[in-house]
Amino acid sequence: TFVSVVRERKGQDDGFFAPRNLRDAQKIVEAKPNTVLIYPFVLEDKTWLLWVSEGGVVKSIEIAQLGQKQLGQSVLKFRNLINNPFSDISEVKTAGKELYDLLIKPIETELKKNKIKNLVFALDRATRYIPMSALYDGQNYLIENYNISTVLSAELTDTRESLPIGVKHTPVLGLGLSEANSGWSALPNVKDEIASIVLTNPQDKRGIFPGLEFLNQSFTRKVLRDNASKHKILHIATHGKFVPGSYLDSFLLLGDGKKLTIDDIRKLPDLGDAHLVVLSACETALADAMQDGVEIASLAYHFLNGGAETVMASLWLVNDESTRFLM
């Protein structure tokens, strides 16, 4: 039954979005007008497209013949194209439209009829490997038509609080690794990335948020543990590895060459003051159509479960200099 499948998946996947949390889902969609929460629930032989709108209205469509493997093949093709800077843009758009037609087209008429402006996704299995913003409807990318958000867990999503106005009361902790270490390549632009975000000196014209920065050897497990709970933003610019098939093996690389594991993240002090955790330069590989993305959800989930409001992580490693400008 549907309930037994939900129970089984919840036990295997920390970040699994249980569709039964309708009260929490309703809070999410009612936090901002014209919002819909979309949940593709992927099974072995079919996919259910569920969506929740204002008033707790829940609807669903069964997409027959679109099982985990079939959807995974479309995702793998799209992911490989957008991960390659030399891909032909027309091929990227074609693959993006294929996924758009599967995951958005079935409810497109309803979205337009209700003048929806904000799409909140609770992604499942292979869909976790793609940025939904990049889906293509034949004329526009999804991000051109809607504001896009992603949630992992309804019960861990708090829509009530926001950062203070201005930057003076928003301290940031900047942590980074710019040097080659433990067989990992150097990220030479990390130093400038952190410097452009963290204002350590009032005379410095580059930083934005007041705070502390720890680079390379000074970026240790102890430094993170002792300072994480004192800042509104944690910006961590270092190699991170999402390990498919064994989410407990996923890690962030510390400045001293050691690994910050899932267990280490679980042991961090309460992150209740942290509104944003940024994991810059993380990456995950997508090797086959049957991967389920558990490793992506898990790393973010444990920061959220520790009290953080929002986690932003990169899905694959891109040019170090462009990452600096983006961040």
mmCIF file of C-alpha atoms in Angstrom:
data_model
loop_
_atom_site.group_PDB
_atom_site.id
_atom_site.type_symbol
_atom_site.label_atom_id
_atom_site.label_comp_id
_atom_site.label_asym_id
_atom_site.label_seq_id
_atom_site.Cartn_x
_atom_site.Cartn_y
_atom_site.Cartn_z
ATOM 1 C CA THR A 1 0.000 0.000 0.000
ATOM 2 C CA PHE A 2 0.932 3.661 -0.315
ATOM 3 C CA VAL A 3 1.430 3.974 3.470
ATOM 4 C CA SER A 4 3.705 0.917 3.667
ATOM 5 C CA VAL A 5 5.868 2.251 0.818
ATOM 6 C CA VAL A 6 6.179 5.601 2.600
ATOM 7 C CA ARG A 7 7.147 3.835 5.832
ATOM 8 C CA GLU A 8 9.785 1.723 4.104
ATOM 9 C CA ARG A 9 11.339 4.673 2.257
ATOM 10 C CA LYS A 10 11.376 6.828 5.392
ATOM 11 C CA GLY A 11 13.478 4.186 7.131
ATOM 12 C CA GLN A 12 16.027 4.140 4.293
ATOM 13 C CA ASP A 13 16.279 7.825 3.463
ATOM 14 C CA ASP A 14 16.831 10.545 6.083
ATOM 15 C CA GLY A 15 15.737 13.277 3.701
ATOM 16 C CA PHE A 16 12.638 11.486 2.433
ATOM 17 C CA PHE A 17 9.607 13.792 2.252
ATOM 18 C CA ALA A 18 6.678 11.842 3.690
ATOM 19 C CA PRO A 19 3.560 13.006 1.810
ATOM 20 C CA ARG A 20 1.432 12.382 4.902
ATOM 21 C CA ASN A 21 2.789 15.571 6.538
ATOM 22 C CA LEU A 22 0.001 17.598 4.984
ATOM 23 C CA ARG A 23 -0.322 20.067 7.836
ATOM 24 C CA ASP A 24 3.349 20.998 7.529
ATOM 25 C CA ALA A 25 3.058 21.067 3.743
ATOM 26 C CA GLN A 26 0.102 23.432 4.043
ATOM 27 C CA LYS A 27 2.193 25.819 6.160
ATOM 28 C CA ILE A 28 4.799 25.918 3.409
ATOM 29 C CA VAL A 29 2.386 26.801 0.613
ATOM 30 C CA GLU A 30 0.500 29.341 2.719
ATOM 31 C CA ALA A 31 3.657 31.177 3.810
ATOM 32 C CA LYS A 32 3.568 33.086 0.517
ATOM 33 C CA PRO A 33 0.550 33.630 -1.770
ATOM 34 C CA ASN A 34 0.342 31.846 -5.128
ATOM 35 C CA THR A 35 2.521 28.922 -4.046
ATOM 36 C CA VAL A 36 2.294 25.220 -4.846
ATOM 37 C CA LEU A 37 4.365 22.385 -3.400
ATOM 38 C CA ILE A 38 5.132 19.726 -6.019
ATOM 39 C CA TYR A 39 6.227 16.252 -5.060
ATOM 40 C CA PRO A 40 7.229 13.601 -7.620
ATOM 41 C CA PHE A 41 6.877 10.310 -5.716
ATOM 42 C CA VAL A 42 8.956 7.821 -7.709
ATOM 43 C CA LEU A 43 8.147 4.100 -7.534
ATOM 44 C CA GLU A 44 9.643 1.133 -9.375
ATOM 45 C CA ASP A 45 6.971 1.023 -12.085
ATOM 46 C CA LYS A 46 5.293 4.435 -12.006
ATOM 47 C CA THR A 47 5.550 7.982 -10.677
ATOM 48 C CA TRP A 48 2.918 9.830 -8.724
ATOM 49 C CA LEU A 49 2.922 13.586 -9.186
ATOM 50 C CA LEU A 50 1.410 15.083 -6.026
ATOM 51 C CA TRP A 51 0.872 18.756 -5.351
ATOM 52 C CA VAL A 52 -0.430 20.773 -2.411
ATOM 53 C CA SER A 53 -1.980 24.229 -2.783
ATOM 54 C CA GLU A 54 -3.498 26.821 -0.451
ATOM 55 C CA GLY A 55 -6.222 25.576 1.841
ATOM 56 C CA GLY A 56 -4.582 22.172 2.116
ATOM 57 C CA VAL A 57 -5.932 21.075 -1.247
ATOM 58 C CA VAL A 58 -4.054 17.955 -2.336
ATOM 59 C CA LYS A 59 -4.196 16.542 -5.856
ATOM 60 C CA SER A 60 -2.285 13.817 -7.657
ATOM 61 C CA ILE A 61 -1.723 12.345 -11.084
ATOM 62 C CA GLU A 62 -0.377 8.876 -11.815
ATOM 63 C CA ILE A 63 2.206 8.871 -14.589
ATOM 64 C CA ALA A 64 2.084 5.261 -15.713
ATOM 65 C CA GLN A 65 5.123 3.540 -17.219
ATOM 66 C CA LEU A 66 7.428 6.181 -15.719
ATOM 67 C CA GLY A 67 9.225 4.083 -13.121
ATOM 68 C CA GLN A 68 12.495 4.731 -11.353
ATOM 69 C CA LYS A 69 14.672 3.417 -14.195
ATOM 70 C CA GLN A 70 12.845 5.247 -16.988
ATOM 71 C CA LEU A 71 12.876 8.562 -15.123
ATOM 72 C CA GLY A 72 16.492 7.987 -14.115
ATOM 73 C CA GLN A 73 17.530 7.565 -17.751
ATOM 74 C CA SER A 74 16.014 10.952 -18.666
ATOM 75 C CA VAL A 75 17.671 12.578 -15.655
ATOM 76 C CA LEU A 76 21.043 10.988 -16.456
ATOM 77 C CA LYS A 77 20.936 12.293 -20.039
ATOM 78 C CA PHE A 78 19.993 15.809 -18.898
ATOM 79 C CA ARG A 79 22.527 15.825 -16.070
ATOM 80 C CA ASN A 80 25.385 14.744 -18.361
ATOM 81 C CA LEU A 81 24.515 17.512 -20.819
ATOM 82 C CA ILE A 82 24.282 20.362 -18.300
ATOM 83 C CA ASN A 83 27.392 19.130 -16.508
ATOM 84 C CA ASN A 84 29.442 19.504 -19.698
ATOM 85 C CA PRO A 85 30.318 23.109 -20.642
ATOM 86 C CA PHE A 86 30.795 22.033 -24.274
ATOM 87 C CA SER A 87 27.287 20.612 -24.725
ATOM 88 C CA ASP A 88 25.181 21.925 -27.589
ATOM 89 C CA ILE A 89 22.549 24.217 -26.060
ATOM 90 C CA SER A 90 19.821 22.853 -28.330
ATOM 91 C CA GLU A 91 20.462 19.352 -26.929
ATOM 92 C CA VAL A 92 20.316 20.727 -23.388
ATOM 93 C CA LYS A 93 16.951 22.357 -24.125
ATOM 94 C CA THR A 94 15.577 19.198 -25.726
ATOM 95 C CA ALA A 95 16.544 17.074 -22.713
ATOM 96 C CA GLY A 96 15.196 19.746 -20.361
ATOM 97 C CA LYS A 97 11.887 19.784 -22.202
ATOM 98 C CA GLU A 98 11.636 16.006 -21.947
ATOM 99 C CA LEU A 99 11.757 16.300 -18.155
ATOM 100 C CA TYR A 100 9.484 19.340 -18.179
ATOM 101 C CA ASP A 101 6.864 17.344 -20.079
ATOM 102 C CA LEU A 102 7.095 14.526 -17.539
ATOM 103 C CA LEU A 103 7.140 16.511 -14.290
ATOM 104 C CA ILE A 104 5.507 19.897 -14.963
ATOM 105 C CA LYS A 105 3.369 19.627 -18.107
ATOM 106 C CA PRO A 106 0.685 17.434 -16.418
ATOM 107 C CA ILE A 107 -0.175 20.298 -14.042
ATOM 108 C CA GLU A 108 0.780 23.244 -16.251
ATOM 109 C CA THR A 109 -2.831 24.242 -16.982
ATOM 110 C CA GLU A 110 -3.703 24.308 -13.291
ATOM 111 C CA LEU A 111 -0.624 26.368 -12.443
ATOM 112 C CA LYS A 112 -1.565 28.991 -15.022
ATOM 113 C CA LYS A 113 -5.262 28.979 -14.106
ATOM 114 C CA ASN A 114 -4.462 29.688 -10.452
ATOM 115 C CA LYS A 115 -1.787 32.272 -11.306
ATOM 116 C CA ILE A 116 0.897 30.365 -9.413
ATOM 117 C CA LYS A 117 4.174 32.260 -9.032
ATOM 118 C CA ASN A 118 6.133 30.096 -6.588
ATOM 119 C CA LEU A 119 6.997 26.409 -7.025
ATOM 120 C CA VAL A 120 8.338 24.521 -4.026
ATOM 121 C CA PHE A 121 9.721 21.080 -4.861
ATOM 122 C CA ALA A 122 10.145 18.100 -2.565
ATOM 123 C CA LEU A 123 12.362 16.000 -4.811
ATOM 124 C CA ASP A 124 12.610 12.238 -4.771
ATOM 125 C CA ARG A 125 15.127 9.720 -6.071
ATOM 126 C CA ALA A 126 16.730 10.648 -9.443
ATOM 127 C CA THR A 127 15.089 14.080 -9.559
ATOM 128 C CA ARG A 128 17.458 15.180 -6.789
ATOM 129 C CA TYR A 129 20.334 15.235 -9.284
ATOM 130 C CA ILE A 130 18.949 18.068 -11.399
ATOM 131 C CA PRO A 131 18.305 21.766 -10.790
ATOM 132 C CA MET A 132 14.577 22.063 -11.465
ATOM 133 C CA SER A 133 15.106 25.689 -12.509
ATOM 134 C CA ALA A 134 16.781 24.442 -15.700
ATOM 135 C CA LEU A 135 13.778 22.510 -17.048
ATOM 136 C CA TYR A 136 12.631 23.966 -20.378
ATOM 137 C CA ASP A 137 9.069 24.384 -21.649
ATOM 138 C CA GLY A 138 10.009 25.049 -25.277
ATOM 139 C CA GLN A 139 10.324 28.812 -24.826
ATOM 140 C CA ASN A 140 11.562 29.502 -21.311
ATOM 141 C CA TYR A 141 13.465 27.845 -18.525
ATOM 142 C CA LEU A 142 11.351 27.142 -15.450
ATOM 143 C CA ILE A 143 13.197 29.804 -13.439
ATOM 144 C CA GLU A 144 12.055 32.439 -15.950
ATOM 145 C CA ASN A 145 8.394 31.722 -15.174
ATOM 146 C CA TYR A 146 8.429 30.898 -11.440
ATOM 147 C CA ASN A 147 10.327 31.413 -8.208
ATOM 148 C CA ILE A 148 11.842 28.008 -7.421
ATOM 149 C CA SER A 149 12.535 26.498 -3.984
ATOM 150 C CA THR A 150 13.355 23.015 -2.744
ATOM 151 C CA VAL A 151 12.527 21.448 0.620
ATOM 152 C CA LEU A 152 13.739 18.159 2.016
ATOM 153 C CA SER A 153 11.431 17.744 4.957
ATOM 154 C CA ALA A 154 8.127 19.439 5.703
ATOM 155 C CA GLU A 155 8.579 19.177 9.456
ATOM 156 C CA LEU A 156 12.053 20.778 9.283
ATOM 157 C CA THR A 157 10.903 23.692 7.118
ATOM 158 C CA ASP A 158 10.341 26.924 9.063
ATOM 159 C CA THR A 159 8.726 29.678 7.006
ATOM 160 C CA ARG A 160 8.177 32.092 9.915
ATOM 161 C CA GLU A 161 11.601 33.574 10.583
ATOM 162 C CA SER A 162 13.831 35.652 8.351
ATOM 163 C CA LEU A 163 17.204 37.341 8.613
ATOM 164 C CA PRO A 164 17.374 40.800 10.210
ATOM 165 C CA ILE A 165 17.188 43.754 7.824
ATOM 166 C CA GLY A 166 20.659 44.962 6.855
ATOM 167 C CA VAL A 167 23.942 43.191 7.477
ATOM 168 C CA LYS A 168 25.146 44.467 10.855
ATOM 169 C CA HIS A 169 23.223 41.849 12.796
ATOM 170 C CA THR A 170 23.990 38.981 10.445
ATOM 171 C CA PRO A 171 27.352 37.525 11.490
ATOM 172 C CA VAL A 172 28.940 35.045 9.107
ATOM 173 C CA LEU A 173 31.455 32.277 9.698
ATOM 174 C CA GLY A 174 33.630 31.755 6.619
ATOM 175 C CA LEU A 175 35.560 28.495 6.368
ATOM 176 C CA GLY A 176 37.606 27.421 3.392
ATOM 177 C CA LEU A 177 40.343 25.335 1.856
ATOM 178 C CA SER A 178 42.290 26.914 -0.999
ATOM 179 C CA GLU A 179 45.423 24.745 -0.968
ATOM 180 C CA ALA A 180 45.890 21.279 -2.406
ATOM 181 C CA ASN A 181 45.477 18.779 0.415
ATOM 182 C CA SER A 182 45.251 15.022 0.923
ATOM 183 C CA GLY A 183 45.190 14.332 -2.813
ATOM 184 C CA TRP A 184 42.546 16.969 -3.530
ATOM 185 C CA SER A 185 43.273 19.774 -5.984
ATOM 186 C CA ALA A 186 43.724 23.377 -4.908
ATOM 187 C CA LEU A 187 40.798 25.816 -4.975
ATOM 188 C CA PRO A 188 42.875 29.004 -5.328
ATOM 189 C CA ASN A 189 39.879 31.348 -5.596
ATOM 190 C CA VAL A 190 38.416 30.259 -2.249
ATOM 191 C CA LYS A 191 40.497 32.849 -0.419
ATOM 192 C CA ASP A 192 38.947 35.672 -2.474
ATOM 193 C CA GLU A 193 35.498 34.058 -2.230
ATOM 194 C CA ILE A 194 35.617 34.138 1.570
ATOM 195 C CA ALA A 195 37.150 37.626 1.633
ATOM 196 C CA SER A 196 34.353 39.021 -0.553
ATOM 197 C CA ILE A 197 31.709 37.709 1.873
ATOM 198 C CA VAL A 198 33.240 38.090 5.348
ATOM 199 C CA LEU A 199 33.946 41.563 6.692
ATOM 200 C CA THR A 200 36.724 41.063 9.236
ATOM 201 C CA ASN A 201 37.963 44.658 9.220
ATOM 202 C CA PRO A 202 35.744 47.787 8.997
ATOM 203 C CA GLN A 203 38.327 49.292 6.641
ATOM 204 C CA ASP A 204 38.025 46.358 4.238
ATOM 205 C CA LYS A 205 35.869 47.308 1.240
ATOM 206 C CA ARG A 206 35.346 43.752 -0.018
ATOM 207 C CA GLY A 207 33.468 41.944 2.734
ATOM 208 C CA ILE A 208 29.724 42.219 3.331
ATOM 209 C CA PHE A 209 28.735 40.467 6.547
ATOM 210 C CA PRO A 210 30.715 40.961 9.774
ATOM 211 C CA GLY A 211 32.282 37.784 11.018
ATOM 212 C CA LEU A 212 35.221 35.429 11.244
ATOM 213 C CA GLU A 213 37.173 33.520 8.625
ATOM 214 C CA PHE A 214 39.346 30.444 8.975
ATOM 215 C CA LEU A 215 41.319 29.206 5.977
ATOM 216 C CA ASN A 216 43.371 26.100 5.298
ATOM 217 C CA GLN A 217 45.133 24.739 8.407
ATOM 218 C CA SER A 218 43.070 26.966 10.711
ATOM 219 C CA PHE A 219 39.838 25.413 9.388
ATOM 220 C CA THR A 220 39.467 22.444 11.726
ATOM 221 C CA ARG A 221 36.673 20.370 13.230
ATOM 222 C CA LYS A 222 37.174 22.169 16.569
ATOM 223 C CA VAL A 223 36.924 25.630 14.974
ATOM 224 C CA LEU A 224 33.654 24.697 13.288
ATOM 225 C CA ARG A 225 32.270 23.144 16.462
ATOM 226 C CA ASP A 226 33.226 26.114 18.650
ATOM 227 C CA ASN A 227 31.933 28.823 16.305
ATOM 228 C CA ALA A 228 29.028 27.361 14.314
ATOM 229 C CA SER A 229 26.283 28.233 16.801
ATOM 230 C CA LYS A 230 27.348 31.900 17.050
ATOM 231 C CA HIS A 231 26.665 32.907 13.451
ATOM 232 C CA LYS A 232 23.633 33.452 11.222
ATOM 233 C CA ILE A 233 25.435 32.260 8.085
ATOM 234 C CA LEU A 234 27.953 29.433 7.729
ATOM 235 C CA HIS A 235 29.824 29.637 4.429
ATOM 236 C CA ILE A 236 31.985 26.550 3.853
ATOM 237 C CA ALA A 237 34.083 26.660 0.685
ATOM 238 C CA THR A 238 35.874 23.354 0.337
ATOM 239 C CA HIS A 239 35.730 20.033 -1.451
ATOM 240 C CA GLY A 240 32.678 18.026 -0.497
ATOM 241 C CA LYS A 241 31.835 14.563 -1.707
ATOM 242 C CA PHE A 242 28.355 13.069 -1.850
ATOM 243 C CA VAL A 243 28.995 9.323 -2.007
ATOM 244 C CA PRO A 244 26.206 7.404 -3.829
ATOM 245 C CA GLY A 245 25.033 4.151 -2.301
ATOM 246 C CA SER A 246 26.398 4.882 1.171
ATOM 247 C CA TYR A 247 25.267 8.254 2.415
ATOM 248 C CA LEU A 248 27.176 7.910 5.706
ATOM 249 C CA ASP A 249 30.407 8.050 3.670
ATOM 250 C CA SER A 250 29.652 11.551 2.360
ATOM 251 C CA PHE A 251 31.918 14.244 3.788
ATOM 252 C CA LEU A 252 33.360 17.753 3.642
ATOM 253 C CA LEU A 253 37.133 18.191 3.510
ATOM 254 C CA LEU A 254 38.501 20.196 6.435
ATOM 255 C CA GLY A 255 41.445 22.569 6.053
ATOM 256 C CA ASP A 256 43.770 20.232 7.937
ATOM 257 C CA GLY A 257 43.069 17.404 5.472
ATOM 258 C CA LYS A 258 40.671 15.491 7.731
ATOM 259 C CA LYS A 259 37.088 14.667 6.787
ATOM 260 C CA LEU A 260 33.975 16.165 8.340
ATOM 261 C CA THR A 261 31.592 13.206 8.196
ATOM 262 C CA ILE A 262 27.854 12.846 8.671
ATOM 263 C CA ASP A 263 28.519 11.700 12.242
ATOM 264 C CA ASP A 264 30.604 14.845 12.866
ATOM 265 C CA ILE A 265 27.760 17.017 11.569
ATOM 266 C CA ARG A 266 25.348 15.235 13.896
ATOM 267 C CA LYS A 267 27.614 16.143 16.843
ATOM 268 C CA LEU A 268 27.752 19.866 16.092
ATOM 269 C CA PRO A 269 26.142 22.103 18.734
ATOM 270 C CA ASP A 270 22.637 23.451 18.182
ATOM 271 C CA LEU A 271 22.558 25.404 14.915
ATOM 272 C CA GLY A 272 19.285 27.122 15.765
ATOM 273 C CA ASP A 273 20.699 30.584 14.997
ATOM 274 C CA ALA A 274 22.016 29.575 11.570
ATOM 275 C CA HIS A 275 19.693 30.782 8.820
ATOM 276 C CA LEU A 276 21.907 29.649 5.968
ATOM 277 C CA VAL A 277 24.585 26.988 5.512
ATOM 278 C CA VAL A 278 26.397 27.252 2.159
ATOM 279 C CA LEU A 279 28.404 24.246 0.974
ATOM 280 C CA SER A 280 30.454 25.614 -1.907
ATOM 281 C CA ALA A 281 32.442 23.240 -4.182
ATOM 282 C CA CYS A 282 30.518 20.077 -3.282
ATOM 283 C CA GLU A 283 29.963 17.485 -5.972
ATOM 284 C CA THR A 284 28.185 14.249 -6.682
ATOM 285 C CA ALA A 285 28.590 11.869 -9.573
ATOM 286 C CA LEU A 286 25.635 10.345 -11.417
ATOM 287 C CA ALA A 287 26.802 7.055 -12.834
ATOM 288 C CA ASP A 288 23.601 5.171 -13.595
ATOM 289 C CA ALA A 289 19.861 5.617 -13.895
ATOM 290 C CA MET A 290 19.040 3.755 -10.685
ATOM 291 C CA GLN A 291 20.834 6.111 -8.273
ATOM 292 C CA ASP A 292 18.361 7.625 -5.826
ATOM 293 C CA GLY A 293 20.082 10.786 -4.553
ATOM 294 C CA VAL A 294 19.946 9.734 -0.899
ATOM 295 C CA GLU A 295 23.494 11.012 -0.422
ATOM 296 C CA ILE A 296 22.528 14.540 -1.520
ATOM 297 C CA ALA A 297 19.546 14.799 0.771
ATOM 298 C CA SER A 298 21.359 13.281 3.738
ATOM 299 C CA LEU A 299 24.183 15.820 4.073
ATOM 300 C CA ALA A 300 21.739 18.740 3.918
ATOM 301 C CA TYR A 301 19.254 16.940 6.155
ATOM 302 C CA HIS A 302 21.677 16.660 9.067
ATOM 303 C CA PHE A 303 22.483 20.382 8.976
ATOM 304 C CA LEU A 304 18.738 21.085 8.940
ATOM 305 C CA ASN A 305 18.077 18.548 11.680
ATOM 306 C CA GLY A 306 20.747 20.308 13.745
ATOM 307 C CA GLY A 307 18.734 23.513 13.625
ATOM 308 C CA ALA A 308 19.858 25.331 10.468
ATOM 309 C CA GLU A 309 17.056 26.989 8.474
ATOM 310 C CA THR A 310 18.421 26.594 4.939
ATOM 311 C CA VAL A 311 21.191 24.653 3.209
ATOM 312 C CA MET A 312 22.558 25.525 -0.224
ATOM 313 C CA ALA A 313 24.974 23.076 -1.847
ATOM 314 C CA SER A 314 26.436 22.734 -5.325
ATOM 315 C CA LEU A 315 25.607 19.518 -7.187
ATOM 316 C CA TRP A 316 28.849 19.350 -9.142
ATOM 317 C CA LEU A 317 32.242 21.008 -9.212
ATOM 318 C CA VAL A 318 32.468 23.945 -11.605
ATOM 319 C CA ASN A 319 35.153 26.455 -12.480
ATOM 320 C CA ASP A 320 36.719 27.764 -9.267
ATOM 321 C CA GLU A 321 36.782 31.395 -10.403
ATOM 322 C CA SER A 322 33.163 31.504 -11.579
ATOM 323 C CA THR A 323 32.098 29.931 -8.272
ATOM 324 C CA ARG A 324 33.781 32.825 -6.475
ATOM 325 C CA PHE A 325 31.733 35.387 -8.431
ATOM 326 C CA LEU A 326 28.499 33.450 -7.997
ATOM 327 C CA MET A 327 28.921 33.139 -4.242
#
